[in-house]
């Protein structure tokens, strides 16, 4: 059948197809009305990708910085089907993260996360989140951190042994592989009392499954693209068996946790690690290290324990392994910094790095400066997101209920207004004197405020002890002169 159109006989199917495309385009464009209603400047939005198209070309952080230069430090965006206000103004960020936290308590959710990781502290809301946060906070107290140093030294010693064998072979190698295995062994040992020894086996199932779970490539897992940009298709895709996270990998880590729990039930004495703290929280046994305002209010459920034990694996593995590889890259690029670090290590440890203590690490101010500067250049966290719980106006900016607020970590840390010559590696930016004068919201790799990364102190301690071992034993060099870091446009993780 054909339909007369402007004197031409056009096939009915073509008319229907064109009409459907026009209606779909209008529907998709109408989703941007809320963004334009904010009255803020911002980049043009396009169907499906919104304003995210530039990030696919140059990366999330670089796109944020480009937009800040063009539209100002507060601008409107539409990212992943959600109207978003990007806040690169650190005074306003202070309100979002701390001063007016009551309006911005919860994080954005991308689709529905399947069991057994649907109770992760990173995605639960309000009182449920507060109870979980308060139950787990004592795991990262100073007293507990001191007790972890012996385990960290053991894992760092194995890392030195493995890298020494590779160095003796004279061939270049991908350092991320080995810092990742170090991270895996450390998490299992410190948090769960389990010795997996993945450093001795680069193909260990722990590392294999973790790398698969943390690979957010759209090509390998199109469900991520669907949940971010086409969420209305997600229910249909789930019925077709598509998942955000690889089921085999999730089941593997769930089994590790469940086996560790069963072993604990057989033991007559209690350990002092993350898993034991979670088990005590199930029995509603508040830690003696908790202050009254941080005490747990409700016992944890089995689902909450399992979800957050698995989360501990996720959060620590990528942060520690990837960040360490980037710090080693920076040291290889700057041998003078490496030499200065070595001098400080010798002064504090008197030539013996094997049993580096918590207090000795605190003495190493230059080491701290190097780690802070590396995490400024290469933050593991690209953006911090929050959801506004009610209409509120702060410093003249209107935040409507349910709007997503993004704080662009990398863009803030690379803003020349915050750091002169931001592309240069200058550890002295973080000397004790300068840190005392610095705006705390100019350095946000772990977030800030009540919902910042709970494991920050542990992560820094683990990386610093490992760096002490490595710098004490090796001269770190690039495999090729002029080598550059390539990072994933979406996650910021180093690419092989």
Short mmCIF file of C-alpha atoms in Angstrom, two decimals:
data_model
loop_
_atom_site.label_atom_id
_atom_site.label_comp_id
_atom_site.label_asym_id
_atom_site.label_seq_id
_atom_site.Cartn_x
_atom_site.Cartn_y
_atom_site.Cartn_z
CA UNK A 1 0.00 0.00 0.00
CA UNK A 2 1.21 3.53 -0.81
CA UNK A 3 0.22 6.95 0.52
CA UNK A 4 0.15 10.03 -1.76
CA UNK A 5 2.58 12.62 -0.32
CA UNK A 6 3.43 15.86 -2.17
CA UNK A 7 2.37 14.24 -5.40
CA UNK A 8 4.49 11.15 -4.74
CA UNK A 9 3.35 7.65 -3.87
CA UNK A 10 5.29 6.80 -0.70
CA UNK A 11 5.21 3.27 0.79
CA UNK A 12 3.18 3.08 3.98
CA UNK A 13 6.00 1.41 5.92
CA UNK A 14 8.32 4.31 5.13
CA UNK A 15 5.76 6.89 6.34
CA UNK A 16 5.28 4.92 9.57
CA UNK A 17 9.04 4.56 10.07
CA UNK A 18 9.72 8.28 9.52
CA UNK A 19 6.82 9.30 11.77
CA UNK A 20 8.06 6.97 14.51
CA UNK A 21 11.57 8.38 14.27
CA UNK A 22 10.28 11.95 14.51
CA UNK A 23 8.12 11.12 17.53
CA UNK A 24 11.01 9.28 19.18
CA UNK A 25 13.31 12.26 18.58
CA UNK A 26 10.76 14.66 20.08
CA UNK A 27 10.28 12.36 23.07
CA UNK A 28 14.02 12.10 23.68
CA UNK A 29 14.53 15.85 23.32
CA UNK A 30 11.65 16.57 25.71
CA UNK A 31 13.61 14.79 28.45
CA UNK A 32 16.00 17.76 28.41
CA UNK A 33 13.28 20.27 29.38
CA UNK A 34 14.15 19.96 33.08
CA UNK A 35 17.78 20.71 32.31
CA UNK A 36 16.97 23.87 30.37
CA UNK A 37 14.49 24.91 33.09
CA UNK A 38 17.37 25.18 35.57
CA UNK A 39 18.36 28.44 33.93
CA UNK A 40 22.06 27.53 34.09
CA UNK A 41 24.53 27.64 31.19
CA UNK A 42 25.74 24.33 29.83
CA UNK A 43 26.56 22.26 26.75
CA UNK A 44 23.94 21.29 24.21
CA UNK A 45 22.19 17.98 24.84
CA UNK A 46 21.66 15.31 22.18
CA UNK A 47 19.30 12.31 22.10
CA UNK A 48 20.40 9.29 24.16
CA UNK A 49 23.87 10.63 25.15
CA UNK A 50 22.63 13.95 26.53
CA UNK A 51 25.65 16.18 27.19
CA UNK A 52 27.91 13.17 27.72
CA UNK A 53 29.10 12.96 24.11
CA UNK A 54 32.28 14.96 24.77
CA UNK A 55 33.26 12.70 27.65
CA UNK A 56 33.25 9.74 25.27
CA UNK A 57 35.93 11.51 23.21
CA UNK A 58 38.31 12.95 25.80
CA UNK A 59 37.22 11.44 29.13
CA UNK A 60 34.86 12.51 31.91
CA UNK A 61 37.40 14.63 33.80
CA UNK A 62 38.74 16.45 30.75
CA UNK A 63 35.21 17.14 29.49
CA UNK A 64 34.25 18.58 32.89
CA UNK A 65 37.27 20.86 32.88
CA UNK A 66 36.54 21.98 29.32
CA UNK A 67 32.93 22.77 30.24
CA UNK A 68 33.97 24.66 33.38
CA UNK A 69 36.23 26.88 31.29
CA UNK A 70 33.42 27.50 28.81
CA UNK A 71 30.29 27.72 31.00
CA UNK A 72 31.60 28.49 34.48
CA UNK A 73 32.06 26.43 37.64
CA UNK A 74 28.36 25.64 38.02
CA UNK A 75 26.60 24.42 34.89
CA UNK A 76 23.69 22.27 33.74
CA UNK A 77 24.18 18.89 32.12
CA UNK A 78 22.20 15.80 31.22
CA UNK A 79 24.10 12.65 31.95
CA UNK A 80 22.68 9.18 31.62
CA UNK A 81 19.00 10.13 31.36
CA UNK A 82 19.28 12.41 34.43
CA UNK A 83 19.24 16.20 34.72
CA UNK A 84 22.48 17.11 36.45
CA UNK A 85 24.04 20.18 38.03
CA UNK A 86 27.83 20.07 37.86
CA UNK A 87 29.42 21.92 40.77
CA UNK A 88 33.07 22.80 40.25
CA UNK A 89 32.85 25.69 42.70
CA UNK A 90 34.49 24.39 45.88
CA UNK A 91 32.60 26.72 48.21
CA UNK A 92 29.33 25.33 46.88
CA UNK A 93 30.80 21.81 46.97
CA UNK A 94 31.41 22.32 50.71
CA UNK A 95 27.67 22.86 51.17
CA UNK A 96 26.78 19.76 49.12
CA UNK A 97 29.22 17.47 50.92
CA UNK A 98 29.09 18.82 54.48
CA UNK A 99 27.17 21.96 55.43
CA UNK A 100 23.90 21.00 53.70
CA UNK A 101 24.53 17.26 53.64
CA UNK A 102 21.00 16.62 54.95
CA UNK A 103 19.67 17.57 51.49
CA UNK A 104 22.31 15.55 49.62
CA UNK A 105 22.68 12.37 51.67
CA UNK A 106 22.12 9.80 48.94
CA UNK A 107 24.01 8.83 45.85
CA UNK A 108 22.64 8.39 42.39
CA UNK A 109 21.45 4.91 41.49
CA UNK A 110 22.01 3.54 38.01
CA UNK A 111 19.37 0.90 37.44
CA UNK A 112 18.71 -1.99 39.80
CA UNK A 113 21.62 -3.94 41.25
CA UNK A 114 21.00 -7.65 41.62
CA UNK A 115 21.55 -9.75 44.74
CA UNK A 116 23.83 -10.44 46.52
CA UNK A 117 25.30 -6.93 46.10
CA UNK A 118 22.08 -4.93 46.39
CA UNK A 119 22.86 -3.82 49.96
CA UNK A 120 26.24 -2.22 49.28
CA UNK A 121 26.95 0.80 51.44
CA UNK A 122 27.68 2.79 48.28
CA UNK A 123 24.08 2.52 47.05
CA UNK A 124 21.81 2.25 50.08
CA UNK A 125 20.03 5.36 51.41
CA UNK A 126 19.29 7.41 54.51
CA UNK A 127 18.90 5.50 57.80
CA UNK A 128 19.90 2.18 56.22
CA UNK A 129 23.16 3.79 55.06
CA UNK A 130 23.76 5.48 58.44
CA UNK A 131 23.35 2.20 60.30
CA UNK A 132 25.77 0.42 57.96
CA UNK A 133 28.29 3.27 58.10
CA UNK A 134 28.23 3.34 61.89
CA UNK A 135 28.56 -0.44 62.10
CA UNK A 136 31.66 -0.52 59.86
CA UNK A 137 33.48 2.68 60.89
CA UNK A 138 35.42 1.03 63.78
CA UNK A 139 37.11 -1.28 61.25
CA UNK A 140 39.28 1.67 60.22
CA UNK A 141 40.25 3.06 63.62
CA UNK A 142 43.87 3.94 64.37
CA UNK A 143 44.23 0.98 66.72
CA UNK A 144 43.07 -1.47 64.05
CA UNK A 145 45.28 0.13 61.38
CA UNK A 146 48.33 -0.38 63.59
CA UNK A 147 47.51 -4.08 63.80
CA UNK A 148 47.39 -4.45 60.02
CA UNK A 149 50.97 -3.31 59.36
CA UNK A 150 52.50 -6.78 59.80
CA UNK A 151 50.16 -8.25 57.16
CA UNK A 152 50.84 -5.32 54.80
CA UNK A 153 54.61 -5.84 55.20
CA UNK A 154 54.26 -9.55 54.37
CA UNK A 155 52.31 -8.83 51.17
CA UNK A 156 54.70 -6.01 50.21
CA UNK A 157 57.64 -8.36 50.73
CA UNK A 158 56.09 -10.84 48.30
CA UNK A 159 55.56 -8.02 45.79
CA UNK A 160 59.27 -7.13 46.03
CA UNK A 161 60.21 -10.79 45.52
CA UNK A 162 58.04 -11.10 42.41
CA UNK A 163 59.20 -7.83 40.89
CA UNK A 164 62.81 -8.74 41.65
CA UNK A 165 62.46 -11.95 39.63
CA UNK A 166 61.01 -9.95 36.74
CA UNK A 167 63.74 -7.31 36.96
CA UNK A 168 66.41 -10.02 36.89
CA UNK A 169 64.89 -11.26 33.65
CA UNK A 170 65.64 -7.91 32.03
CA UNK A 171 62.31 -7.68 30.21
CA UNK A 172 59.77 -4.86 30.65
CA UNK A 173 56.52 -5.85 32.36
CA UNK A 174 53.10 -4.37 33.09
CA UNK A 175 53.34 -3.19 36.69
CA UNK A 176 49.54 -2.91 37.06
CA UNK A 177 49.28 -6.71 36.96
CA UNK A 178 51.49 -7.08 40.02
CA UNK A 179 50.16 -4.16 42.05
CA UNK A 180 46.70 -5.59 41.39
CA UNK A 181 47.71 -9.00 42.75
CA UNK A 182 49.32 -7.32 45.75
CA UNK A 183 46.04 -5.52 46.37
CA UNK A 184 44.06 -8.76 46.08
CA UNK A 185 46.25 -10.63 48.57
CA UNK A 186 46.17 -7.71 50.97
CA UNK A 187 42.37 -7.34 50.95
CA UNK A 188 41.82 -11.04 51.54
CA UNK A 189 44.39 -11.17 54.33
CA UNK A 190 43.61 -7.90 56.18
CA UNK A 191 39.83 -7.92 55.86
CA UNK A 192 38.97 -11.62 55.94
CA UNK A 193 41.97 -13.51 57.31
CA UNK A 194 42.21 -15.50 54.08
CA UNK A 195 45.53 -16.25 52.33
CA UNK A 196 44.88 -16.50 48.58
CA UNK A 197 48.49 -15.86 47.38
CA UNK A 198 47.46 -14.50 43.97
CA UNK A 199 50.88 -12.82 43.68
CA UNK A 200 52.39 -16.23 43.02
CA UNK A 201 49.82 -16.92 40.29
CA UNK A 202 49.01 -14.09 37.83
CA UNK A 203 46.07 -16.19 36.54
CA UNK A 204 44.56 -16.70 39.99
CA UNK A 205 40.72 -16.85 39.88
CA UNK A 206 40.51 -13.93 42.35
CA UNK A 207 42.34 -11.60 39.97
CA UNK A 208 40.61 -12.97 36.88
CA UNK A 209 37.11 -12.51 38.30
CA UNK A 210 37.87 -9.12 39.80
CA UNK A 211 39.23 -7.76 36.52
CA UNK A 212 36.11 -8.97 34.73
CA UNK A 213 33.79 -7.40 37.29
CA UNK A 214 35.60 -4.07 37.17
CA UNK A 215 35.72 -3.92 33.38
CA UNK A 216 33.05 -1.35 32.52
CA UNK A 217 33.70 -1.51 28.79
CA UNK A 218 30.48 -0.92 26.88
CA UNK A 219 31.61 -3.36 24.21
CA UNK A 220 32.08 -6.17 26.74
CA UNK A 221 29.03 -5.34 28.84
CA UNK A 222 26.38 -3.36 26.92
CA UNK A 223 24.09 -3.52 29.98
CA UNK A 224 26.02 -0.61 31.50
CA UNK A 225 25.26 1.54 28.46
CA UNK A 226 21.60 0.55 28.59
CA UNK A 227 21.23 1.28 32.30
CA UNK A 228 22.90 4.69 31.97
CA UNK A 229 21.51 5.96 28.68
CA UNK A 230 18.44 3.81 27.94
CA UNK A 231 17.12 2.78 31.38
CA UNK A 232 13.60 2.13 30.05
CA UNK A 233 15.04 -0.90 28.22
CA UNK A 234 16.65 -2.35 31.36
CA UNK A 235 13.64 -4.47 32.56
CA UNK A 236 13.37 -6.13 29.13
CA UNK A 237 17.14 -6.77 29.04
CA UNK A 238 17.03 -8.39 32.47
CA UNK A 239 14.32 -10.74 31.28
CA UNK A 240 16.67 -11.64 28.45
CA UNK A 241 19.30 -12.62 31.01
CA UNK A 242 21.55 -9.57 30.75
CA UNK A 243 23.26 -8.41 33.97
CA UNK A 244 25.42 -5.49 35.09
CA UNK A 245 27.90 -7.70 36.88
CA UNK A 246 29.14 -11.07 35.75
CA UNK A 247 27.22 -13.70 37.77
CA UNK A 248 30.12 -16.14 37.85
CA UNK A 249 32.38 -13.49 39.37
CA UNK A 250 29.84 -12.37 41.98
CA UNK A 251 29.22 -16.00 42.95
CA UNK A 252 32.98 -16.56 43.33
CA UNK A 253 33.40 -13.71 45.82
CA UNK A 254 30.20 -14.61 47.65
CA UNK A 255 31.61 -18.11 48.11
CA UNK A 256 34.89 -16.73 49.53
CA UNK A 257 32.96 -14.65 52.07
CA UNK A 258 30.60 -17.47 53.02
CA UNK A 259 33.49 -19.91 53.49
CA UNK A 260 35.31 -17.39 55.70
CA UNK A 261 32.15 -16.93 57.79
CA UNK A 262 31.78 -20.68 58.26
CA UNK A 263 35.41 -20.92 59.39
CA UNK A 264 34.83 -18.14 61.94
CA UNK A 265 31.95 -20.05 63.47
CA UNK A 266 34.34 -22.90 64.28
CA UNK A 267 36.94 -20.68 65.96
CA UNK A 268 36.95 -20.18 69.73
CA UNK A 269 38.65 -16.76 69.66
CA UNK A 270 37.60 -13.62 67.83
CA UNK A 271 39.79 -11.90 65.25
CA UNK A 272 40.16 -8.14 64.79
CA UNK A 273 39.33 -7.69 61.13
CA UNK A 274 36.53 -6.35 58.93
CA UNK A 275 34.69 -9.65 58.68
CA UNK A 276 34.61 -10.13 62.45
CA UNK A 277 33.30 -6.61 62.90
CA UNK A 278 30.47 -7.36 60.48
CA UNK A 279 29.62 -10.60 62.26
CA UNK A 280 29.55 -8.78 65.61
CA UNK A 281 27.26 -6.18 64.05
CA UNK A 282 24.87 -8.96 63.09
CA UNK A 283 24.74 -9.98 66.75
CA UNK A 284 24.43 -6.28 67.62
CA UNK A 285 27.68 -6.07 69.58
CA UNK A 286 28.85 -2.45 69.23
CA UNK A 287 32.62 -2.00 69.18
CA UNK A 288 34.34 -0.43 72.19
CA UNK A 289 36.04 1.90 69.69
CA UNK A 290 32.75 3.57 68.71
CA UNK A 291 31.75 6.96 70.04
CA UNK A 292 28.13 7.33 71.18
CA UNK A 293 27.11 9.37 68.13
CA UNK A 294 28.50 6.74 65.75
CA UNK A 295 26.96 3.67 67.34
CA UNK A 296 25.06 1.18 65.25
CA UNK A 297 21.28 1.37 65.69
CA UNK A 298 20.08 -1.94 64.22
CA UNK A 299 21.67 -5.40 63.81
CA UNK A 300 22.95 -6.14 60.33
CA UNK A 301 21.25 -8.76 58.18
CA UNK A 302 22.96 -11.62 56.35
CA UNK A 303 22.32 -9.82 53.04
CA UNK A 304 23.96 -6.64 54.33
CA UNK A 305 27.01 -8.53 55.56
CA UNK A 306 27.48 -10.40 52.29
CA UNK A 307 26.92 -7.30 50.11
CA UNK A 308 29.40 -5.20 52.02
CA UNK A 309 32.07 -7.84 52.30
CA UNK A 310 31.98 -8.16 48.50
CA UNK A 311 32.00 -4.35 48.26
CA UNK A 312 35.21 -4.30 50.31
CA UNK A 313 36.86 -6.40 47.59
CA UNK A 314 35.60 -4.10 44.81
CA UNK A 315 36.45 -0.79 46.49
CA UNK A 316 39.95 -1.73 47.61
CA UNK A 317 41.19 -3.74 44.63
CA UNK A 318 40.95 -1.06 41.94
CA UNK A 319 41.83 1.88 44.19
CA UNK A 320 45.01 0.37 45.59
CA UNK A 321 46.27 -1.59 42.58
CA UNK A 322 45.62 1.08 39.95
CA UNK A 323 46.76 4.01 42.07
CA UNK A 324 49.99 2.27 43.01
CA UNK A 325 50.77 1.60 39.35
CA UNK A 326 50.24 5.30 38.56
CA UNK A 327 52.43 6.39 41.49
CA UNK A 328 55.20 4.11 40.23
CA UNK A 329 54.79 5.63 36.77
CA UNK A 330 55.20 9.13 38.23
CA UNK A 331 58.31 8.04 40.14
CA UNK A 332 59.80 6.55 36.98
CA UNK A 333 59.18 9.86 35.20
CA UNK A 334 60.81 11.81 38.03
CA UNK A 335 63.95 10.02 39.29
CA UNK A 336 64.88 13.03 41.45
CA UNK A 337 61.66 12.51 43.43
CA UNK A 338 62.46 8.83 43.76
CA UNK A 339 65.91 9.68 45.16
CA UNK A 340 64.45 12.09 47.69
CA UNK A 341 61.95 9.45 48.81
CA UNK A 342 64.77 6.93 49.26
CA UNK A 343 66.73 9.38 51.42
CA UNK A 344 63.73 9.90 53.68
CA UNK A 345 63.12 6.14 53.95
CA UNK A 346 66.74 5.56 54.98
CA UNK A 347 66.58 8.37 57.53
CA UNK A 348 63.42 7.00 59.17
CA UNK A 349 64.01 3.26 58.88
CA UNK A 350 67.82 3.24 59.10
CA UNK A 351 68.04 0.98 56.07
CA UNK A 352 65.55 -1.71 57.19
CA UNK A 353 62.21 -1.57 55.31
CA UNK A 354 61.12 -5.10 56.14
CA UNK A 355 58.97 -4.23 59.16
CA UNK A 356 57.80 -0.70 58.51
CA UNK A 357 55.50 0.46 61.30
CA UNK A 358 52.44 2.69 61.41
CA UNK A 359 54.34 5.38 63.33
CA UNK A 360 57.30 5.29 60.94
CA UNK A 361 54.99 5.85 57.99
CA UNK A 362 53.54 8.90 59.75
CA UNK A 363 57.07 10.30 60.01
CA UNK A 364 57.59 10.16 56.23
CA UNK A 365 56.27 13.55 55.18
CA UNK A 366 57.82 13.50 51.71
CA UNK A 367 56.26 10.10 50.97
CA UNK A 368 52.91 11.60 51.96
CA UNK A 369 53.52 14.56 49.64
CA UNK A 370 54.28 12.26 46.71
CA UNK A 371 51.17 10.12 47.25
CA UNK A 372 48.93 13.19 47.55
CA UNK A 373 50.32 14.76 44.39
CA UNK A 374 49.93 11.52 42.43
CA UNK A 375 46.33 11.20 43.57
CA UNK A 376 45.73 14.80 42.54
CA UNK A 377 46.94 14.04 39.01
CA UNK A 378 45.39 10.56 38.86
CA UNK A 379 42.40 10.33 41.22
CA UNK A 380 40.68 6.96 41.35
CA UNK A 381 37.39 8.85 41.70
CA UNK A 382 36.46 10.95 38.66
CA UNK A 383 33.25 12.47 40.04
CA UNK A 384 31.26 12.54 43.28
CA UNK A 385 27.51 12.34 42.81
CA UNK A 386 24.63 13.15 45.12
CA UNK A 387 20.83 13.38 44.72
CA UNK A 388 18.95 16.37 46.10
CA UNK A 389 16.14 15.25 48.42
CA UNK A 390 14.05 18.45 48.27
CA UNK A 391 13.91 21.84 46.58
CA UNK A 392 16.65 24.02 48.05
CA UNK A 393 18.58 27.16 47.08
CA UNK A 394 22.23 27.45 48.11
CA UNK A 395 24.40 30.47 47.33
CA UNK A 396 21.87 31.58 44.73
CA UNK A 397 21.78 28.22 42.90
CA UNK A 398 18.42 26.40 42.82
CA UNK A 399 18.57 22.65 43.30
CA UNK A 400 15.19 21.03 42.50
CA UNK A 401 14.14 17.80 44.19
CA UNK A 402 15.67 14.68 42.58
CA UNK A 403 18.27 16.58 40.55
CA UNK A 404 21.63 14.82 40.41
CA UNK A 405 24.63 16.88 41.58
CA UNK A 406 28.07 16.00 40.22
CA UNK A 407 31.24 17.32 41.82
CA UNK A 408 33.99 16.91 39.17
CA UNK A 409 36.97 15.65 41.18
CA UNK A 410 39.55 15.53 38.38
CA UNK A 411 38.49 18.91 36.98
CA UNK A 412 38.77 20.56 40.43
CA UNK A 413 42.19 19.01 40.98
CA UNK A 414 43.39 20.13 37.53
CA UNK A 415 41.91 23.64 37.73
CA UNK A 416 44.71 26.23 37.46
CA UNK A 417 42.77 28.44 39.87
CA UNK A 418 43.33 25.76 42.51
CA UNK A 419 46.79 24.52 41.47
CA UNK A 420 49.15 26.66 39.34
CA UNK A 421 50.59 24.62 36.45
CA UNK A 422 48.28 21.73 37.34
CA UNK A 423 49.67 19.36 34.70
CA UNK A 424 53.09 19.34 36.41
CA UNK A 425 54.08 16.79 39.07
CA UNK A 426 55.11 18.87 42.09
CA UNK A 427 54.96 16.98 45.44
CA UNK A 428 55.90 20.18 47.30
CA UNK A 429 52.33 21.40 46.77
CA UNK A 430 51.45 19.13 49.71
CA UNK A 431 54.18 20.08 52.17
CA UNK A 432 52.87 20.23 55.76
CA UNK A 433 52.95 24.04 55.64
CA UNK A 434 51.01 24.28 52.38
CA UNK A 435 48.51 21.58 53.40
CA UNK A 436 47.74 23.58 56.52
CA UNK A 437 46.73 26.54 54.34
CA UNK A 438 45.07 24.54 51.56
CA UNK A 439 41.34 24.46 50.83
CA UNK A 440 40.38 20.89 51.80
CA UNK A 441 37.91 20.74 48.88
CA UNK A 442 40.69 21.11 46.31
CA UNK A 443 41.77 17.48 46.93
CA UNK A 444 38.93 14.97 46.72
CA UNK A 445 40.19 11.52 45.58
CA UNK A 446 38.31 9.90 48.47
CA UNK A 447 35.41 12.33 48.52
CA UNK A 448 34.75 14.44 51.61
CA UNK A 449 32.30 14.67 54.47
CA UNK A 450 30.01 12.04 56.06
CA UNK A 451 29.81 9.97 52.88
CA UNK A 452 33.51 10.02 51.99
CA UNK A 453 35.46 6.79 51.45
CA UNK A 454 35.49 4.89 54.72
CA UNK A 455 38.70 3.02 53.87
CA UNK A 456 40.83 6.07 52.99
CA UNK A 457 43.29 5.73 55.88
CA UNK A 458 43.73 2.00 55.28
CA UNK A 459 44.28 2.50 51.54
CA UNK A 460 46.89 5.21 52.12
CA UNK A 461 48.70 3.08 54.71
CA UNK A 462 48.78 0.04 52.41
CA UNK A 463 50.10 2.00 49.45
CA UNK A 464 52.73 3.84 51.48
CA UNK A 465 54.15 0.67 53.06
CA UNK A 466 54.29 -1.01 49.65
CA UNK A 467 56.05 2.03 48.15
CA UNK A 468 58.61 1.99 50.97
CA UNK A 469 59.45 -1.64 50.12
CA UNK A 470 59.62 -0.99 46.37
CA UNK A 471 61.65 2.23 46.44
CA UNK A 472 64.05 0.66 48.97
CA UNK A 473 64.76 -2.26 46.66
CA UNK A 474 64.50 -0.95 43.10
CA UNK A 475 65.27 1.94 40.82
CA UNK A 476 61.97 2.37 39.01
CA UNK A 477 62.23 3.17 35.31
CA UNK A 478 59.96 3.44 32.28
CA UNK A 479 60.24 0.66 29.72
CA UNK A 480 60.33 3.27 26.93
CA UNK A 481 61.46 6.92 26.99
CA UNK A 482 58.56 9.39 26.75
CA UNK A 483 55.97 6.78 27.70
CA UNK A 484 52.56 8.26 28.61
CA UNK A 485 49.66 7.09 30.72
CA UNK A 486 46.48 6.08 28.92
CA UNK A 487 43.37 6.07 31.09
CA UNK A 488 39.84 4.79 30.52
CA UNK A 489 37.58 7.69 29.48
CA UNK A 490 34.85 6.67 31.91
CA UNK A 491 36.56 5.22 34.99
CA UNK A 492 39.98 6.89 34.82
CA UNK A 493 41.71 3.55 35.42
CA UNK A 494 45.04 2.99 33.61
CA UNK A 495 44.69 1.07 30.35
CA UNK A 496 47.16 -1.71 29.51
#
